[in-house]
PDB file of C-alpha atoms in Angstrom:
ATOM      1  CA  MET A   4      33.703  -3.901 -29.802  1.00 56.00           C
ATOM      2  CA  THR A   5      34.630  -0.275 -30.157  1.00 70.00           C
ATOM      3  CA  ALA A   6      37.450   1.515 -28.783  1.00 76.00           C
ATOM      4  CA  LEU A   7      37.481   3.429 -25.738  1.00 79.00           C
ATOM      5  CA  ILE A   8      37.150   7.099 -25.413  1.00 83.00           C
ATOM      6  CA  ASP A   9      39.736   8.687 -22.860  1.00 88.00           C
ATOM      7  CA  ILE A  10      37.987  11.190 -21.398  1.00 91.00           C
ATOM      8  CA  ARG A  11      40.221  11.663 -18.556  1.00 93.00           C
ATOM      9  CA  GLY A  12      40.890  15.430 -17.378  1.00 93.00           C
ATOM     10  CA  GLN A  13      37.727  16.427 -19.371  1.00 93.00           C
ATOM     11  CA  LYS A  14      34.916  18.531 -17.564  1.00 95.00           C
ATOM     12  CA  PHE A  15      31.705  17.612 -17.514  1.00 94.00           C
ATOM     13  CA  GLY A  16      29.407  20.324 -15.620  1.00 94.00           C
ATOM     14  CA  ARG A  17      30.957  20.058 -12.167  1.00 95.00           C
ATOM     15  CA  LEU A  18      32.785  16.892 -12.490  1.00 96.00           C
ATOM     16  CA  THR A  19      36.591  16.570 -13.592  1.00 96.00           C
ATOM     17  CA  VAL A  20      37.563  13.050 -14.890  1.00 96.00           C
ATOM     18  CA  ILE A  21      40.266  11.833 -13.111  1.00 96.00           C
ATOM     19  CA  LYS A  22      40.825   7.973 -13.984  1.00 95.00           C
ATOM     20  CA  ARG A  23      38.791   4.897 -15.280  1.00 94.00           C
ATOM     21  CA  SER A  24      37.193   3.144 -12.586  1.00 93.00           C
ATOM     22  CA  GLY A  25      35.792  -0.490 -14.220  1.00 92.00           C
ATOM     23  CA  THR A  26      32.995  -1.092 -16.135  1.00 92.00           C
ATOM     24  CA  ALA A  27      29.339  -0.630 -15.694  1.00 91.00           C
ATOM     25  CA  THR A  28      26.739  -4.004 -16.086  1.00 92.00           C
ATOM     26  CA  ASN A  29      25.621  -2.680 -19.350  1.00 91.00           C
ATOM     27  CA  GLY A  30      29.090  -2.513 -21.138  1.00 90.00           C
ATOM     28  CA  ASN A  31      30.446   1.219 -20.379  1.00 91.00           C
ATOM     29  CA  ALA A  32      33.115   2.316 -19.227  1.00 92.00           C
ATOM     30  CA  LEU A  33      33.110   4.250 -15.281  1.00 95.00           C
ATOM     31  CA  TRP A  34      34.885   6.783 -14.508  1.00 95.00           C
ATOM     32  CA  LEU A  35      36.318   8.100 -11.069  1.00 96.00           C
ATOM     33  CA  CYS A  36      34.857  11.824 -11.467  1.00 96.00           C
ATOM     34  CA  GLN A  37      35.959  14.833  -9.050  1.00 96.00           C
ATOM     35  CA  CYS A  38      33.137  17.028  -8.279  1.00 95.00           C
ATOM     36  CA  SER A  39      33.573  20.828  -7.664  1.00 94.00           C
ATOM     37  CA  CYS A  40      31.871  20.447  -4.039  1.00 94.00           C
ATOM     38  CA  GLY A  41      34.751  17.939  -3.197  1.00 93.00           C
ATOM     39  CA  ASN A  42      33.024  14.702  -3.381  1.00 94.00           C
ATOM     40  CA  THR A  43      34.271  11.844  -5.665  1.00 96.00           C
ATOM     41  CA  THR A  44      31.883   9.655  -7.565  1.00 95.00           C
ATOM     42  CA  SER A  45      32.257   7.075 -10.210  1.00 96.00           C
ATOM     43  CA  VAL A  46      29.915   8.090 -13.165  1.00 95.00           C
ATOM     44  CA  ASP A  47      29.101   6.431 -16.611  1.00 93.00           C
ATOM     45  CA  SER A  48      31.064   7.557 -19.584  1.00 92.00           C
ATOM     46  CA  TYR A  49      27.591   7.172 -21.724  1.00 93.00           C
ATOM     47  CA  ALA A  50      25.879   9.820 -19.273  1.00 93.00           C
ATOM     48  CA  LEU A  51      28.616  12.065 -18.721  1.00 93.00           C
ATOM     49  CA  ARG A  52      29.188  12.772 -22.259  1.00 92.00           C
ATOM     50  CA  HIS A  53      25.659  13.006 -23.061  1.00 94.00           C
ATOM     51  CA  GLY A  54      25.285  15.149 -20.375  1.00 92.00           C
ATOM     52  CA  ARG A  55      23.008  13.020 -17.938  1.00 93.00           C
ATOM     53  CA  ALA A  56      25.651  13.304 -15.115  1.00 93.00           C
ATOM     54  CA  LYS A  57      26.380  16.836 -14.333  1.00 93.00           C
ATOM     55  CA  SER A  58      27.814  16.400 -10.531  1.00 94.00           C
ATOM     56  CA  CYS A  59      27.557  14.254  -7.741  1.00 93.00           C
ATOM     57  CA  GLY A  60      24.078  14.664  -6.544  1.00 92.00           C
ATOM     58  CA  CYS A  61      24.677  18.246  -4.812  1.00 93.00           C
ATOM     59  CA  LEU A  62      23.005  19.790  -7.981  1.00 94.00           C
ATOM     60  CA  THR A  63      20.355  17.943  -7.635  1.00 93.00           C
ATOM     61  CA  ARG A  64      19.986  19.163  -4.311  1.00 92.00           C
ATOM     62  CA  GLU A  65      20.640  22.819  -4.270  1.00 93.00           C
ATOM     63  CA  LYS A  66      17.593  22.562  -7.421  1.00 94.00           C
ATOM     64  CA  ARG A  67      15.330  21.031  -4.564  1.00 92.00           C
ATOM     65  CA  ALA A  68      16.300  23.645  -1.983  1.00 90.00           C
ATOM     66  CA  ARG A  69      15.721  26.584  -4.265  1.00 91.00           C
ATOM     67  CA  LEU A  70      12.624  25.539  -5.446  1.00 91.00           C
ATOM     68  CA  ILE A  71      11.278  24.530  -2.040  1.00 88.00           C
ATOM     69  CA  ARG A  72      11.978  28.194  -0.730  1.00 88.00           C
ATOM     70  CA  ARG A  73       9.930  29.096  -4.082  1.00 92.00           C
ATOM     71  CA  ASN A  74       6.882  27.798  -2.967  1.00 90.00           C
ATOM     72  CA  PRO A  75       4.695  29.702  -0.588  1.00 89.00           C
ATOM     73  CA  LYS A  76       2.931  26.904   0.838  1.00 86.00           C
ATOM     74  CA  ALA A  77       6.416  25.286   1.773  1.00 82.00           C
ATOM     75  CA  VAL A  78       7.452  28.694   3.208  1.00 82.00           C
ATOM     76  CA  ALA A  79       4.639  29.147   4.869  1.00 82.00           C
ATOM     77  CA  SER A  80       4.993  25.732   6.826  1.00 78.00           C
ATOM     78  CA  MET A  81       8.644  25.764   7.426  1.00 76.00           C
ATOM     79  CA  GLY A  82       9.562  25.665  10.873  1.00 71.00           C
ATOM     80  CA  ARG A  83       6.324  25.053  12.345  1.00 70.00           C
ATOM     81  CA  LEU A  84       6.360  22.695  15.437  1.00 61.00           C
ATOM     82  CA  SER A  85       2.743  20.540  14.694  1.00 64.00           C
ATOM     83  CA  ASN A  86       5.122  18.961  11.041  1.00 64.00           C
ATOM     84  CA  LEU A  87       7.434  17.471  13.810  1.00 58.00           C
ATOM     85  CA  LYS A  88       6.252  14.062  14.554  1.00 57.00           C
ATOM     86  CA  ILE A  89       7.499  13.282  18.383  1.00 55.00           C
ATOM     87  CA  ARG A  90       9.055  10.043  18.864  1.00 53.00           C
ATOM     88  CA  ASP A  91       8.403   7.866  22.055  1.00 51.00           C
ATOM     89  CA  HIS A  92      10.700   4.445  21.961  1.00 50.00           C
ATOM     90  CA  HIS A  93      10.398   4.549  17.882  1.00 51.00           C
ATOM     91  CA  THR A  94       6.689   4.398  17.975  1.00 50.00           C
ATOM     92  CA  ASP A  95       4.829   7.473  16.645  1.00 50.00           C
ATOM     93  CA  LEU A  96       2.899   9.333  19.085  1.00 51.00           C
ATOM     94  CA  PRO A  97       0.182  10.272  16.420  1.00 47.00           C
ATOM     95  CA  SER A  98      -0.609   7.133  16.671  1.00 56.00           C
ATOM     96  CA  LYS A  99      -2.066   7.446  19.680  1.00 66.00           C
ATOM     97  CA  ILE A 100      -4.577   9.961  17.796  1.00 71.00           C
ATOM     98  CA  MET A 101      -7.812   8.925  16.999  1.00 77.00           C
ATOM     99  CA  SER A 102      -8.249   8.896  13.076  1.00 77.00           C
ATOM    100  CA  LYS A 103     -11.566  10.789  12.053  1.00 81.00           C
ATOM    101  CA  ARG A 104     -11.736   7.363  10.025  1.00 83.00           C
ATOM    102  CA  ASN A 105     -12.404   5.790  13.182  1.00 82.00           C
ATOM    103  CA  LYS A 106     -15.504   3.705  13.826  1.00 85.00           C
ATOM    104  CA  SER A 107     -14.825   2.135  17.145  1.00 90.00           C
ATOM    105  CA  GLY A 108     -14.113   4.330  19.072  1.00 90.00           C
ATOM    106  CA  VAL A 109     -11.084   3.416  20.584  1.00 91.00           C
ATOM    107  CA  ILE A 110      -7.426   3.522  19.063  1.00 89.00           C
ATOM    108  CA  GLY A 111      -6.219   0.086  17.625  1.00 89.00           C
ATOM    109  CA  VAL A 112      -9.374  -1.544  17.969  1.00 93.00           C
ATOM    110  CA  SER A 113     -11.467  -2.078  14.584  1.00 92.00           C
ATOM    111  CA  TRP A 114     -14.189  -4.608  13.520  1.00 93.00           C
ATOM    112  CA  ASP A 115     -13.403  -7.377  10.716  1.00 92.00           C
ATOM    113  CA  THR A 116     -16.543  -7.844   8.435  1.00 91.00           C
ATOM    114  CA  ASN A 117     -15.100 -11.016   6.943  1.00 92.00           C
ATOM    115  CA  SER A 118     -14.668 -12.793  10.270  1.00 92.00           C
ATOM    116  CA  GLN A 119     -17.676 -11.040  12.520  1.00 94.00           C
ATOM    117  CA  ARG A 120     -15.252  -9.902  15.727  1.00 95.00           C
ATOM    118  CA  TRP A 121     -13.291  -6.987  16.905  1.00 95.00           C
ATOM    119  CA  VAL A 122      -9.607  -7.066  15.995  1.00 95.00           C
ATOM    120  CA  ALA A 123      -7.111  -5.390  18.161  1.00 94.00           C
ATOM    121  CA  THR A 124      -3.806  -4.581  16.883  1.00 92.00           C
ATOM    122  CA  PHE A 125      -0.616  -2.680  18.241  1.00 89.00           C
ATOM    123  CA  PHE A 126       2.421  -1.667  16.217  1.00 84.00           C
ATOM    124  CA  TYR A 127       5.363  -1.014  17.691  1.00 81.00           C
ATOM    125  CA  LYS A 128       9.096  -0.185  16.148  1.00 78.00           C
ATOM    126  CA  GLY A 129       7.908  -1.917  13.097  1.00 78.00           C
ATOM    127  CA  THR A 130       5.878  -4.975  13.825  1.00 84.00           C
ATOM    128  CA  TYR A 131       2.981  -5.807  15.009  1.00 87.00           C
ATOM    129  CA  LEU A 132       3.016  -7.401  18.538  1.00 90.00           C
ATOM    130  CA  LEU A 133      -0.864  -7.282  18.617  1.00 91.00           C
ATOM    131  CA  HIS A 134      -3.152  -8.272  15.500  1.00 93.00           C
ATOM    132  CA  LYS A 135      -5.656 -10.362  17.526  1.00 94.00           C
ATOM    133  CA  PRO A 136      -9.693 -11.216  16.971  1.00 96.00           C
ATOM    134  CA  PHE A 137     -11.833 -11.202  19.672  1.00 96.00           C
ATOM    135  CA  LEU A 138     -15.428 -11.828  20.205  1.00 96.00           C
ATOM    136  CA  HIS A 139     -16.353  -9.031  22.509  1.00 96.00           C
ATOM    137  CA  PHE A 140     -15.502  -5.352  21.862  1.00 95.00           C
ATOM    138  CA  GLU A 141     -14.435  -4.795  25.345  1.00 96.00           C
ATOM    139  CA  ASP A 142     -12.106  -7.654  25.753  1.00 96.00           C
ATOM    140  CA  ALA A 143     -10.151  -6.109  22.168  1.00 96.00           C
ATOM    141  CA  VAL A 144     -10.040  -2.661  24.450  1.00 95.00           C
ATOM    142  CA  ILE A 145      -8.319  -4.445  27.096  1.00 96.00           C
ATOM    143  CA  ALA A 146      -6.013  -6.044  25.418  1.00 95.00           C
ATOM    144  CA  ARG A 147      -4.841  -3.105  23.006  1.00 92.00           C
ATOM    145  CA  GLN A 148      -4.612  -0.512  26.885  1.00 91.00           C
ATOM    146  CA  THR A 149      -2.781  -3.694  28.312  1.00 92.00           C
ATOM    147  CA  MET A 150      -0.061  -3.103  25.313  1.00 90.00           C
ATOM    148  CA  GLU A 151      -0.511   0.501  25.594  1.00 86.00           C
ATOM    149  CA  ARG A 152       1.038   0.160  29.418  1.00 87.00           C
ATOM    150  CA  ARG A 153       3.563  -2.052  28.940  1.00 87.00           C
ATOM    151  CA  TYR A 154       5.314  -1.047  25.696  1.00 82.00           C
ATOM    152  CA  LEU A 155       4.533   2.841  25.703  1.00 76.00           C
ATOM    153  CA  ASN A 156       4.580   3.603  29.804  1.00 67.00           C
ATOM    154  CA  LYS A 157       1.869   6.282  29.396  1.00 51.00           C
ATOM    155  CA  GLU A 158      -1.452   6.862  30.789  1.00 43.00           C
ATOM    156  CA  VAL A 159      -4.545   5.082  28.760  1.00 44.00           C
ATOM    157  CA  ASN A 160      -7.783   7.099  28.203  1.00 47.00           C
TER     158      ASN A 160
END
């Protein structure tokens, strides 16, 4: 077993080591460090001594912000309203916009070639509330529109 390397008080990048905070799952010593931004974080001693950990994560966030501002395509689309998702009771309204891949002509109604039936689907708050096969296209459309009225309280086209 190797002797513990005491690195208290040393500075590694933006991190200043305060005290030992335990042992990592791989057996390395963990050290509680104070970042120059004010946050504290627990860091593996190997990562500190070999330059793999330089901050609490603030350095990475700053680098990403700087890089995105250098990208002309990203800068051109910043602040554009069309980039925002409009939410209605945790359901994205863009799901009410028909995809160019839609073959049935109705949102949430598709043809299942395996069962040879029309399938009506409705996704709301992270779960499928409707995922049911129908023999007739009209029945699937009615089921989908009923769910839209019930959960979205919107006019169905």
